[in-house]
Amino acid sequence: MRVGIIGAGAVGTGMGLLLSRRGYTIAGVSSRTMASAERAAARLNCPAFADPETVARRSEIVFITTTDRAIGPVAAAIAGRGGFRPGQTVIHMSGSLTSAVLDPARQAGALALALHPLQSCADADMAVANLPGSVFSLEGDREALPLGERLVNDLEGEYFIISPEAKPLYHAAACVASNYLVSIVDLSYRLMQAAGMAPDMVARALAPLIEGTWGNIKEKGVPRALTGPIARGDVATIASHLQAMAARAPELEEIYRAVGRYTIGVAGRKGSLNASRAALLGQLLANSRGKSPFRVPGRSPNKKRS
């Protein structure tokens, strides 16, 4: 089948490379700039075009892999110039948008499909390495789903069908697992630096802990992988964390409290935290900065260290 790539970023170029290795013909590529299209075309061994409608006309499968905000306008522009027709399937790979953004293609007689990988791709080479074996969500025209299933199978992946209404919640879950995970690791890095560790040592020090935790999650699942002071109901240790943060990293205390409150629920599901300890931890983590009712023996909550 002839495939067109419109939007030569990491995912578009990566998908083109993967599909070309699996017997698909890359009919052409276009991008926001001709230079970008030509770079991708050199890797994909296909022609580059300045206008996306030419790529669409040459293709049976049209991937619109632009930024999310450009998908709708690009689809409308191609439709307005006669680039879509019956017999085509037009695909976007956005996690947050539904296939409704491709309605201009539908109105021209093409099928529309949203095909999203639960994967992080910082560049085309990473996309080539990471996309195979991933889980993909499929949403769109019923007649387009078999093609989506075929594409996923060709990438040795798994798929599930999602409703348009569930797409925002699905994307929120993906953001937490990918984007917010980076933020949580950054929080840990900053706390470790506030404790006095050299910045160039922090990544080396925490990497084995992070990798070991992920190994526990894969082996035991959530919530059984949870360990630490909240899992065992250690109120005094959490109080000491808050006192130290108030003195040395007050700007990080609010997010620590919020994540801690959520962790109480995880510990409850694990069954390692009784109701009374959960209540004490909830009270401790809910109090505003510097007003903890708990005091760690030998420490003054209001006295900063020198």
PDB file of C-alpha atoms in Angstrom:
ATOM      1  CA  MET A   1       0.000   0.000   0.000  1.00  0.00           C
ATOM      2  CA  ARG A   2       1.134   3.532  -0.744  1.00  0.00           C
ATOM      3  CA  VAL A   3       1.707   5.672   2.354  1.00  0.00           C
ATOM      4  CA  GLY A   4       2.014   9.450   2.534  1.00  0.00           C
ATOM      5  CA  ILE A   5       3.622  11.265   5.458  1.00  0.00           C
ATOM      6  CA  ILE A   6       2.475  14.819   6.184  1.00  0.00           C
ATOM      7  CA  GLY A   7       4.518  16.205   9.056  1.00  0.00           C
ATOM      8  CA  ALA A   8       8.124  15.006   9.099  1.00  0.00           C
ATOM      9  CA  GLY A   9       8.785  15.075  12.821  1.00  0.00           C
ATOM     10  CA  ALA A  10       9.938  12.238  15.049  1.00  0.00           C
ATOM     11  CA  VAL A  11       6.773  10.142  14.843  1.00  0.00           C
ATOM     12  CA  GLY A  12       6.022  10.750  11.171  1.00  0.00           C
ATOM     13  CA  THR A  13       9.552   9.999  10.006  1.00  0.00           C
ATOM     14  CA  GLY A  14       9.847   7.060  12.385  1.00  0.00           C
ATOM     15  CA  MET A  15       6.573   5.528  11.196  1.00  0.00           C
ATOM     16  CA  GLY A  16       7.645   6.006   7.592  1.00  0.00           C
ATOM     17  CA  LEU A  17      10.919   4.180   8.230  1.00  0.00           C
ATOM     18  CA  LEU A  18       9.206   1.331  10.054  1.00  0.00           C
ATOM     19  CA  LEU A  19       6.496   0.860   7.437  1.00  0.00           C
ATOM     20  CA  SER A  20       8.942   1.016   4.527  1.00  0.00           C
ATOM     21  CA  ARG A  21      10.876  -1.843   6.150  1.00  0.00           C
ATOM     22  CA  ARG A  22       7.650  -3.839   6.331  1.00  0.00           C
ATOM     23  CA  GLY A  23       6.763  -3.644   2.668  1.00  0.00           C
ATOM     24  CA  TYR A  24       4.767  -0.409   2.473  1.00  0.00           C
ATOM     25  CA  THR A  25       5.671   2.072  -0.269  1.00  0.00           C
ATOM     26  CA  ILE A  26       6.305   5.613   0.948  1.00  0.00           C
ATOM     27  CA  ALA A  27       4.710   7.714  -1.782  1.00  0.00           C
ATOM     28  CA  GLY A  28       5.931  11.077  -0.537  1.00  0.00           C
ATOM     29  CA  VAL A  29       6.482  13.379   2.392  1.00  0.00           C
ATOM     30  CA  SER A  30       5.686  17.016   3.096  1.00  0.00           C
ATOM     31  CA  SER A  31       6.322  19.132   6.146  1.00  0.00           C
ATOM     32  CA  ARG A  32       6.063  22.654   7.494  1.00  0.00           C
ATOM     33  CA  THR A  33       9.254  23.569   5.652  1.00  0.00           C
ATOM     34  CA  MET A  34      10.716  22.126   2.480  1.00  0.00           C
ATOM     35  CA  ALA A  35      14.036  21.581   4.241  1.00  0.00           C
ATOM     36  CA  SER A  36      12.343  19.373   6.826  1.00  0.00           C
ATOM     37  CA  ALA A  37      10.528  17.418   4.105  1.00  0.00           C
ATOM     38  CA  GLU A  38      13.747  16.908   2.153  1.00  0.00           C
ATOM     39  CA  ARG A  39      15.620  15.627   5.233  1.00  0.00           C
ATOM     40  CA  ALA A  40      12.891  13.083   5.878  1.00  0.00           C
ATOM     41  CA  ALA A  41      12.643  12.149   2.193  1.00  0.00           C
ATOM     42  CA  ALA A  42      16.362  11.390   2.100  1.00  0.00           C
ATOM     43  CA  ARG A  43      15.898   8.893   4.929  1.00  0.00           C
ATOM     44  CA  LEU A  44      12.661   7.468   3.526  1.00  0.00           C
ATOM     45  CA  ASN A  45      13.960   7.222  -0.058  1.00  0.00           C
ATOM     46  CA  CYS A  46      10.888   8.993  -1.405  1.00  0.00           C
ATOM     47  CA  PRO A  47      10.061  12.346  -3.029  1.00  0.00           C
ATOM     48  CA  ALA A  48       9.493  15.482  -0.969  1.00  0.00           C
ATOM     49  CA  PHE A  49       6.698  17.918  -1.776  1.00  0.00           C
ATOM     50  CA  ALA A  50       6.004  21.470  -0.682  1.00  0.00           C
ATOM     51  CA  ASP A  51       2.230  20.979  -0.634  1.00  0.00           C
ATOM     52  CA  PRO A  52       0.534  18.243   1.420  1.00  0.00           C
ATOM     53  CA  GLU A  53      -2.311  17.675  -1.026  1.00  0.00           C
ATOM     54  CA  THR A  54       0.120  16.247  -3.578  1.00  0.00           C
ATOM     55  CA  VAL A  55       1.301  13.706  -1.011  1.00  0.00           C
ATOM     56  CA  ALA A  56      -2.303  12.852  -0.173  1.00  0.00           C
ATOM     57  CA  ARG A  57      -3.294  12.353  -3.815  1.00  0.00           C
ATOM     58  CA  ARG A  58      -0.421   9.880  -4.289  1.00  0.00           C
ATOM     59  CA  SER A  59      -1.360   7.812  -1.225  1.00  0.00           C
ATOM     60  CA  GLU A  60      -3.849   5.206  -0.063  1.00  0.00           C
ATOM     61  CA  ILE A  61      -2.889   5.741   3.584  1.00  0.00           C
ATOM     62  CA  VAL A  62      -2.307   9.354   4.611  1.00  0.00           C
ATOM     63  CA  PHE A  63      -0.581  10.013   7.934  1.00  0.00           C
ATOM     64  CA  ILE A  64      -1.027  13.561   9.258  1.00  0.00           C
ATOM     65  CA  THR A  65       1.696  13.641  11.907  1.00  0.00           C
ATOM     66  CA  THR A  66       1.912  17.374  12.471  1.00  0.00           C
ATOM     67  CA  THR A  67       1.552  19.041  15.861  1.00  0.00           C
ATOM     68  CA  ASP A  68      -1.870  18.500  17.409  1.00  0.00           C
ATOM     69  CA  ARG A  69      -3.020  22.045  16.763  1.00  0.00           C
ATOM     70  CA  ALA A  70      -2.150  21.770  13.065  1.00  0.00           C
ATOM     71  CA  ILE A  71      -3.944  18.479  12.307  1.00  0.00           C
ATOM     72  CA  GLY A  72      -7.377  20.024  11.781  1.00  0.00           C
ATOM     73  CA  PRO A  73      -6.220  22.966   9.642  1.00  0.00           C
ATOM     74  CA  VAL A  74      -3.980  20.708   7.536  1.00  0.00           C
ATOM     75  CA  ALA A  75      -6.829  18.240   6.965  1.00  0.00           C
ATOM     76  CA  ALA A  76      -9.141  21.095   5.987  1.00  0.00           C
ATOM     77  CA  ALA A  77      -6.556  22.565   3.604  1.00  0.00           C
ATOM     78  CA  ILE A  78      -5.963  19.220   1.880  1.00  0.00           C
ATOM     79  CA  ALA A  79      -9.707  18.613   1.548  1.00  0.00           C
ATOM     80  CA  GLY A  80     -10.207  22.103   0.144  1.00  0.00           C
ATOM     81  CA  ARG A  81      -7.639  21.393  -2.570  1.00  0.00           C
ATOM     82  CA  GLY A  82      -9.056  18.006  -3.545  1.00  0.00           C
ATOM     83  CA  GLY A  83      -6.423  15.854  -1.866  1.00  0.00           C
ATOM     84  CA  PHE A  84      -8.797  13.324  -0.292  1.00  0.00           C
ATOM     85  CA  ARG A  85     -11.005  10.771  -2.024  1.00  0.00           C
ATOM     86  CA  PRO A  86     -12.999   7.611  -1.356  1.00  0.00           C
ATOM     87  CA  GLY A  87     -10.773   4.578  -0.811  1.00  0.00           C
ATOM     88  CA  GLN A  88      -8.221   6.445   1.302  1.00  0.00           C
ATOM     89  CA  THR A  89      -7.682   6.132   5.041  1.00  0.00           C
ATOM     90  CA  VAL A  90      -6.455   9.275   6.780  1.00  0.00           C
ATOM     91  CA  ILE A  91      -4.686   8.720  10.105  1.00  0.00           C
ATOM     92  CA  HIS A  92      -3.434  10.985  12.861  1.00  0.00           C
ATOM     93  CA  MET A  93      -1.337   9.847  15.832  1.00  0.00           C
ATOM     94  CA  SER A  94      -2.381  12.333  18.505  1.00  0.00           C
ATOM     95  CA  GLY A  95      -3.142  10.999  21.963  1.00  0.00           C
ATOM     96  CA  SER A  96      -5.544  13.765  22.935  1.00  0.00           C
ATOM     97  CA  LEU A  97      -7.512  14.337  19.719  1.00  0.00           C
ATOM     98  CA  THR A  98     -10.232  12.084  18.346  1.00  0.00           C
ATOM     99  CA  SER A  99     -10.811  11.198  14.716  1.00  0.00           C
ATOM    100  CA  ALA A 100     -13.378  14.025  14.542  1.00  0.00           C
ATOM    101  CA  VAL A 101     -10.529  16.397  13.723  1.00  0.00           C
ATOM    102  CA  LEU A 102     -10.292  14.528  10.403  1.00  0.00           C
ATOM    103  CA  ASP A 103     -13.905  15.253   9.436  1.00  0.00           C
ATOM    104  CA  PRO A 104     -12.788  17.197   6.318  1.00  0.00           C
ATOM    105  CA  ALA A 105     -11.330  13.929   5.009  1.00  0.00           C
ATOM    106  CA  ARG A 106     -14.555  12.086   5.858  1.00  0.00           C
ATOM    107  CA  GLN A 107     -16.589  14.652   3.981  1.00  0.00           C
ATOM    108  CA  ALA A 108     -14.468  13.927   0.902  1.00  0.00           C
ATOM    109  CA  GLY A 109     -15.239  10.207   1.190  1.00  0.00           C
ATOM    110  CA  ALA A 110     -12.091   9.006   2.980  1.00  0.00           C
ATOM    111  CA  LEU A 111     -12.044   6.976   6.188  1.00  0.00           C
ATOM    112  CA  ALA A 112     -10.626   8.521   9.375  1.00  0.00           C
ATOM    113  CA  LEU A 113      -8.622   6.859  12.138  1.00  0.00           C
ATOM    114  CA  ALA A 114      -6.800   7.995  15.269  1.00  0.00           C
ATOM    115  CA  LEU A 115      -3.858   5.655  15.940  1.00  0.00           C
ATOM    116  CA  HIS A 116      -1.881   6.527  19.067  1.00  0.00           C
ATOM    117  CA  PRO A 117       1.098   4.674  20.548  1.00  0.00           C
ATOM    118  CA  LEU A 118       1.610   4.632  24.294  1.00  0.00           C
ATOM    119  CA  GLN A 119       5.240   5.482  23.767  1.00  0.00           C
ATOM    120  CA  SER A 120       7.687   8.365  24.040  1.00  0.00           C
ATOM    121  CA  CYS A 121       9.627   9.320  20.899  1.00  0.00           C
ATOM    122  CA  ALA A 122      12.083  12.189  21.225  1.00  0.00           C
ATOM    123  CA  ASP A 123      13.415  11.761  17.679  1.00  0.00           C
ATOM    124  CA  ALA A 124      12.947   9.559  14.619  1.00  0.00           C
ATOM    125  CA  ASP A 125      15.568   7.017  15.654  1.00  0.00           C
ATOM    126  CA  MET A 126      13.938   6.668  19.051  1.00  0.00           C
ATOM    127  CA  ALA A 127      10.577   6.206  17.332  1.00  0.00           C
ATOM    128  CA  VAL A 128      12.046   3.394  15.228  1.00  0.00           C
ATOM    129  CA  ALA A 129      13.438   1.757  18.358  1.00  0.00           C
ATOM    130  CA  ASN A 130      10.435   2.294  20.647  1.00  0.00           C
ATOM    131  CA  LEU A 131       7.279   1.985  18.539  1.00  0.00           C
ATOM    132  CA  PRO A 132       7.543  -1.742  17.714  1.00  0.00           C
ATOM    133  CA  GLY A 133       5.949  -3.777  20.489  1.00  0.00           C
ATOM    134  CA  SER A 134       4.012  -0.819  21.906  1.00  0.00           C
ATOM    135  CA  VAL A 135       0.344  -0.691  22.844  1.00  0.00           C
ATOM    136  CA  PHE A 136      -1.745   1.498  20.517  1.00  0.00           C
ATOM    137  CA  SER A 137      -5.217   2.961  20.918  1.00  0.00           C
ATOM    138  CA  LEU A 138      -7.534   2.908  17.902  1.00  0.00           C
ATOM    139  CA  GLU A 139     -10.527   5.204  17.428  1.00  0.00           C
ATOM    140  CA  GLY A 140     -12.345   6.073  14.246  1.00  0.00           C
ATOM    141  CA  ASP A 141     -14.528   4.732  11.467  1.00  0.00           C
ATOM    142  CA  ARG A 142     -15.494   1.099  11.890  1.00  0.00           C
ATOM    143  CA  GLU A 143     -14.337   0.368   8.342  1.00  0.00           C
ATOM    144  CA  ALA A 144     -10.889   1.834   9.159  1.00  0.00           C
ATOM    145  CA  LEU A 145     -10.271  -0.321  12.230  1.00  0.00           C
ATOM    146  CA  PRO A 146      -9.037  -3.410  10.312  1.00  0.00           C
ATOM    147  CA  LEU A 147      -6.297  -1.299   8.723  1.00  0.00           C
ATOM    148  CA  GLY A 148      -5.358   0.052  12.139  1.00  0.00           C
ATOM    149  CA  GLU A 149      -5.165  -3.489  13.476  1.00  0.00           C
ATOM    150  CA  ARG A 150      -2.981  -4.503  10.534  1.00  0.00           C
ATOM    151  CA  LEU A 151      -0.601  -1.586  11.078  1.00  0.00           C
ATOM    152  CA  VAL A 152      -0.251  -2.421  14.767  1.00  0.00           C
ATOM    153  CA  ASN A 153       0.302  -6.098  13.997  1.00  0.00           C
ATOM    154  CA  ASP A 154       2.961  -5.159  11.449  1.00  0.00           C
ATOM    155  CA  LEU A 155       4.706  -3.281  14.272  1.00  0.00           C
ATOM    156  CA  GLU A 156       4.451  -6.340  16.549  1.00  0.00           C
ATOM    157  CA  GLY A 157       2.301  -4.292  18.910  1.00  0.00           C
ATOM    158  CA  GLU A 158      -0.972  -4.606  20.767  1.00  0.00           C
ATOM    159  CA  TYR A 159      -4.077  -2.466  20.371  1.00  0.00           C
ATOM    160  CA  PHE A 160      -7.312  -1.623  22.074  1.00  0.00           C
ATOM    161  CA  ILE A 161     -10.371   0.209  20.808  1.00  0.00           C
ATOM    162  CA  ILE A 162     -11.192   3.429  22.667  1.00  0.00           C
ATOM    163  CA  SER A 163     -14.314   5.579  22.524  1.00  0.00           C
ATOM    164  CA  PRO A 164     -14.025   9.259  21.584  1.00  0.00           C
ATOM    165  CA  GLU A 165     -15.421  10.250  24.995  1.00  0.00           C
ATOM    166  CA  ALA A 166     -12.645   8.372  26.823  1.00  0.00           C
ATOM    167  CA  LYS A 167      -9.779   9.866  24.805  1.00  0.00           C
ATOM    168  CA  PRO A 168      -9.039  12.823  27.163  1.00  0.00           C
ATOM    169  CA  LEU A 169      -8.872  10.537  30.219  1.00  0.00           C
ATOM    170  CA  TYR A 170      -6.687   8.089  28.318  1.00  0.00           C
ATOM    171  CA  HIS A 171      -4.341  10.905  27.351  1.00  0.00           C
ATOM    172  CA  ALA A 172      -4.246  12.170  30.943  1.00  0.00           C
ATOM    173  CA  ALA A 173      -3.107   8.705  32.030  1.00  0.00           C
ATOM    174  CA  ALA A 174      -0.377   8.742  29.386  1.00  0.00           C
ATOM    175  CA  CYS A 175       0.773  12.207  30.498  1.00  0.00           C
ATOM    176  CA  VAL A 176       1.064  11.054  34.105  1.00  0.00           C
ATOM    177  CA  ALA A 177       3.038   7.937  33.124  1.00  0.00           C
ATOM    178  CA  SER A 178       5.418   9.835  30.846  1.00  0.00           C
ATOM    179  CA  ASN A 179       5.506  13.599  31.401  1.00  0.00           C
ATOM    180  CA  TYR A 180       4.703  13.723  35.102  1.00  0.00           C
ATOM    181  CA  LEU A 181       7.119  10.886  35.807  1.00  0.00           C
ATOM    182  CA  VAL A 182       9.881  13.175  34.566  1.00  0.00           C
ATOM    183  CA  SER A 183       8.589  15.870  36.930  1.00  0.00           C
ATOM    184  CA  ILE A 184       8.555  13.466  39.892  1.00  0.00           C
ATOM    185  CA  VAL A 185      12.133  12.442  39.139  1.00  0.00           C
ATOM    186  CA  ASP A 186      13.066  16.129  38.916  1.00  0.00           C
ATOM    187  CA  LEU A 187      11.495  16.644  42.357  1.00  0.00           C
ATOM    188  CA  SER A 188      13.685  13.854  43.721  1.00  0.00           C
ATOM    189  CA  TYR A 189      16.774  15.346  42.033  1.00  0.00           C
ATOM    190  CA  ARG A 190      16.128  18.753  43.578  1.00  0.00           C
ATOM    191  CA  LEU A 191      15.550  17.360  47.052  1.00  0.00           C
ATOM    192  CA  MET A 192      18.756  15.345  46.827  1.00  0.00           C
ATOM    193  CA  GLN A 193      20.693  18.437  45.778  1.00  0.00           C
ATOM    194  CA  ALA A 194      19.125  20.372  48.659  1.00  0.00           C
ATOM    195  CA  ALA A 195      20.448  17.611  50.929  1.00  0.00           C
ATOM    196  CA  GLY A 196      23.961  18.403  49.695  1.00  0.00           C
ATOM    197  CA  MET A 197      24.665  15.867  46.951  1.00  0.00           C
ATOM    198  CA  ALA A 198      26.632  17.172  43.975  1.00  0.00           C
ATOM    199  CA  PRO A 199      24.409  17.612  40.896  1.00  0.00           C
ATOM    200  CA  ASP A 200      26.626  15.381  38.749  1.00  0.00           C
ATOM    201  CA  MET A 201      26.210  12.535  41.252  1.00  0.00           C
ATOM    202  CA  VAL A 202      22.430  12.724  41.655  1.00  0.00           C
ATOM    203  CA  ALA A 203      21.515  10.847  38.475  1.00  0.00           C
ATOM    204  CA  ARG A 204      24.027   8.082  39.186  1.00  0.00           C
ATOM    205  CA  ALA A 205      22.820   7.772  42.760  1.00  0.00           C
ATOM    206  CA  LEU A 206      19.101   7.649  42.025  1.00  0.00           C
ATOM    207  CA  ALA A 207      19.105   5.619  38.797  1.00  0.00           C
ATOM    208  CA  PRO A 208      19.442   2.215  40.532  1.00  0.00           C
ATOM    209  CA  LEU A 209      16.638   3.132  42.947  1.00  0.00           C
ATOM    210  CA  ILE A 210      14.348   4.244  40.117  1.00  0.00           C
ATOM    211  CA  GLU A 211      15.142   1.178  38.017  1.00  0.00           C
ATOM    212  CA  GLY A 212      14.672  -1.131  40.999  1.00  0.00           C
ATOM    213  CA  THR A 213      11.293   0.421  41.757  1.00  0.00           C
ATOM    214  CA  TRP A 214      10.180  -0.033  38.156  1.00  0.00           C
ATOM    215  CA  GLY A 215      11.344  -3.646  38.328  1.00  0.00           C
ATOM    216  CA  ASN A 216       9.190  -4.138  41.426  1.00  0.00           C
ATOM    217  CA  ILE A 217       6.195  -2.593  39.657  1.00  0.00           C
ATOM    218  CA  LYS A 218       6.620  -4.939  36.687  1.00  0.00           C
ATOM    219  CA  GLU A 219       7.072  -7.985  38.926  1.00  0.00           C
ATOM    220  CA  LYS A 220       4.596  -7.280  41.722  1.00  0.00           C
ATOM    221  CA  GLY A 221       2.274  -4.653  40.255  1.00  0.00           C
ATOM    222  CA  VAL A 222       0.675  -1.674  41.954  1.00  0.00           C
ATOM    223  CA  PRO A 223       0.058  -1.362  44.886  1.00  0.00           C
ATOM    224  CA  ARG A 224       2.251  -4.267  46.071  1.00  0.00           C
ATOM    225  CA  ALA A 225       5.413  -2.555  44.808  1.00  0.00           C
ATOM    226  CA  LEU A 226       4.936   0.355  47.238  1.00  0.00           C
ATOM    227  CA  THR A 227       7.513   0.541  50.046  1.00  0.00           C
ATOM    228  CA  GLY A 228       8.702   3.300  52.362  1.00  0.00           C
ATOM    229  CA  PRO A 229       7.436   5.329  55.304  1.00  0.00           C
ATOM    230  CA  ILE A 230       3.853   5.878  54.143  1.00  0.00           C
ATOM    231  CA  ALA A 231       3.452   2.197  53.277  1.00  0.00           C
ATOM    232  CA  ARG A 232       4.461   1.293  56.832  1.00  0.00           C
ATOM    233  CA  GLY A 233       2.650   4.174  58.556  1.00  0.00           C
ATOM    234  CA  ASP A 234       5.804   5.923  59.781  1.00  0.00           C
ATOM    235  CA  VAL A 235       4.395   9.301  60.789  1.00  0.00           C
ATOM    236  CA  ALA A 236       7.582  10.541  62.463  1.00  0.00           C
ATOM    237  CA  THR A 237       9.681  10.053  59.340  1.00  0.00           C
ATOM    238  CA  ILE A 238       7.221  11.961  57.145  1.00  0.00           C
ATOM    239  CA  ALA A 239       7.146  14.747  59.739  1.00  0.00           C
ATOM    240  CA  SER A 240      10.941  14.927  59.600  1.00  0.00           C
ATOM    241  CA  HIS A 241      10.780  15.212  55.805  1.00  0.00           C
ATOM    242  CA  LEU A 242       8.404  18.165  56.055  1.00  0.00           C
ATOM    243  CA  GLN A 243      10.485  19.923  58.701  1.00  0.00           C
ATOM    244  CA  ALA A 244      13.639  19.574  56.614  1.00  0.00           C
ATOM    245  CA  MET A 245      11.839  20.821  53.501  1.00  0.00           C
ATOM    246  CA  ALA A 246      10.462  23.834  55.354  1.00  0.00           C
ATOM    247  CA  ALA A 247      14.048  24.750  56.211  1.00  0.00           C
ATOM    248  CA  ARG A 248      15.901  23.832  53.035  1.00  0.00           C
ATOM    249  CA  ALA A 249      13.462  23.442  50.142  1.00  0.00           C
ATOM    250  CA  PRO A 250      10.168  25.144  51.028  1.00  0.00           C
ATOM    251  CA  GLU A 251       9.224  25.576  47.372  1.00  0.00           C
ATOM    252  CA  LEU A 252       9.002  21.773  47.014  1.00  0.00           C
ATOM    253  CA  GLU A 253       6.866  21.091  50.072  1.00  0.00           C
ATOM    254  CA  GLU A 254       3.454  21.536  48.452  1.00  0.00           C
ATOM    255  CA  ILE A 255       4.020  18.953  45.727  1.00  0.00           C
ATOM    256  CA  TYR A 256       5.568  16.548  48.249  1.00  0.00           C
ATOM    257  CA  ARG A 257       2.432  16.846  50.390  1.00  0.00           C
ATOM    258  CA  ALA A 258       0.137  16.268  47.412  1.00  0.00           C
ATOM    259  CA  VAL A 259       1.975  13.157  46.236  1.00  0.00           C
ATOM    260  CA  GLY A 260       2.139  11.916  49.815  1.00  0.00           C
ATOM    261  CA  ARG A 261      -1.626  12.238  50.229  1.00  0.00           C
ATOM    262  CA  TYR A 262      -2.155  10.216  47.084  1.00  0.00           C
ATOM    263  CA  THR A 263       0.311   7.597  48.338  1.00  0.00           C
ATOM    264  CA  ILE A 264      -1.812   7.079  51.468  1.00  0.00           C
ATOM    265  CA  GLY A 265      -4.521   5.680  49.209  1.00  0.00           C
ATOM    266  CA  VAL A 266      -2.055   3.379  47.438  1.00  0.00           C
ATOM    267  CA  ALA A 267      -0.836   2.083  50.806  1.00  0.00           C
ATOM    268  CA  GLY A 268      -4.432   1.517  51.852  1.00  0.00           C
ATOM    269  CA  ARG A 269      -5.042  -0.616  48.766  1.00  0.00           C
ATOM    270  CA  LYS A 270      -1.882  -2.563  49.539  1.00  0.00           C
ATOM    271  CA  GLY A 271      -3.253  -3.322  52.996  1.00  0.00           C
ATOM    272  CA  SER A 272      -0.109  -2.225  54.832  1.00  0.00           C
ATOM    273  CA  LEU A 273      -1.599   0.913  56.432  1.00  0.00           C
ATOM    274  CA  ASN A 274      -4.283   0.823  59.109  1.00  0.00           C
ATOM    275  CA  ALA A 275      -7.030   3.428  59.370  1.00  0.00           C
ATOM    276  CA  SER A 276      -5.605   5.266  62.382  1.00  0.00           C
ATOM    277  CA  ARG A 277      -2.158   5.687  60.824  1.00  0.00           C
ATOM    278  CA  ALA A 278      -3.731   6.712  57.527  1.00  0.00           C
ATOM    279  CA  ALA A 279      -5.704   9.407  59.353  1.00  0.00           C
ATOM    280  CA  LEU A 280      -2.574  10.703  61.124  1.00  0.00           C
ATOM    281  CA  LEU A 281      -0.633  10.831  57.873  1.00  0.00           C
ATOM    282  CA  GLY A 282      -3.524  12.544  56.111  1.00  0.00           C
ATOM    283  CA  GLN A 283      -3.691  15.195  58.832  1.00  0.00           C
ATOM    284  CA  LEU A 284       0.071  15.706  58.721  1.00  0.00           C
ATOM    285  CA  LEU A 285       0.242  16.043  54.953  1.00  0.00           C
ATOM    286  CA  ALA A 286      -2.854  18.248  54.734  1.00  0.00           C
ATOM    287  CA  ASN A 287      -1.621  20.922  57.141  1.00  0.00           C
ATOM    288  CA  SER A 288      -0.240  24.125  55.695  1.00  0.00           C
ATOM    289  CA  ARG A 289       3.481  24.664  55.588  1.00  0.00           C
ATOM    290  CA  GLY A 290       5.158  25.122  58.941  1.00  0.00           C
ATOM    291  CA  LYS A 291       2.078  24.193  60.991  1.00  0.00           C
ATOM    292  CA  SER A 292       2.570  20.477  61.455  1.00  0.00           C
ATOM    293  CA  PRO A 293       1.024  19.200  64.718  1.00  0.00           C
ATOM    294  CA  PHE A 294       3.752  16.541  64.869  1.00  0.00           C
ATOM    295  CA  ARG A 295       7.248  17.066  66.157  1.00  0.00           C
ATOM    296  CA  VAL A 296      10.267  14.869  65.638  1.00  0.00           C
ATOM    297  CA  PRO A 297      12.105  14.289  68.944  1.00  0.00           C
ATOM    298  CA  GLY A 298      15.256  16.345  69.209  1.00  0.00           C
ATOM    299  CA  ARG A 299      14.294  18.774  66.436  1.00  0.00           C
ATOM    300  CA  SER A 300      12.595  22.117  66.485  1.00  0.00           C
ATOM    301  CA  PRO A 301      10.186  22.516  63.549  1.00  0.00           C
ATOM    302  CA  ASN A 302      10.722  26.272  63.465  1.00  0.00           C
ATOM    303  CA  LYS A 303      14.480  26.437  63.844  1.00  0.00           C
ATOM    304  CA  LYS A 304      16.443  26.449  60.633  1.00  0.00           C
ATOM    305  CA  ARG A 305      19.729  24.628  60.373  1.00  0.00           C
ATOM    306  CA  SER A 306      22.843  26.664  59.855  1.00  0.00           C
TER     307      SER A 306
END
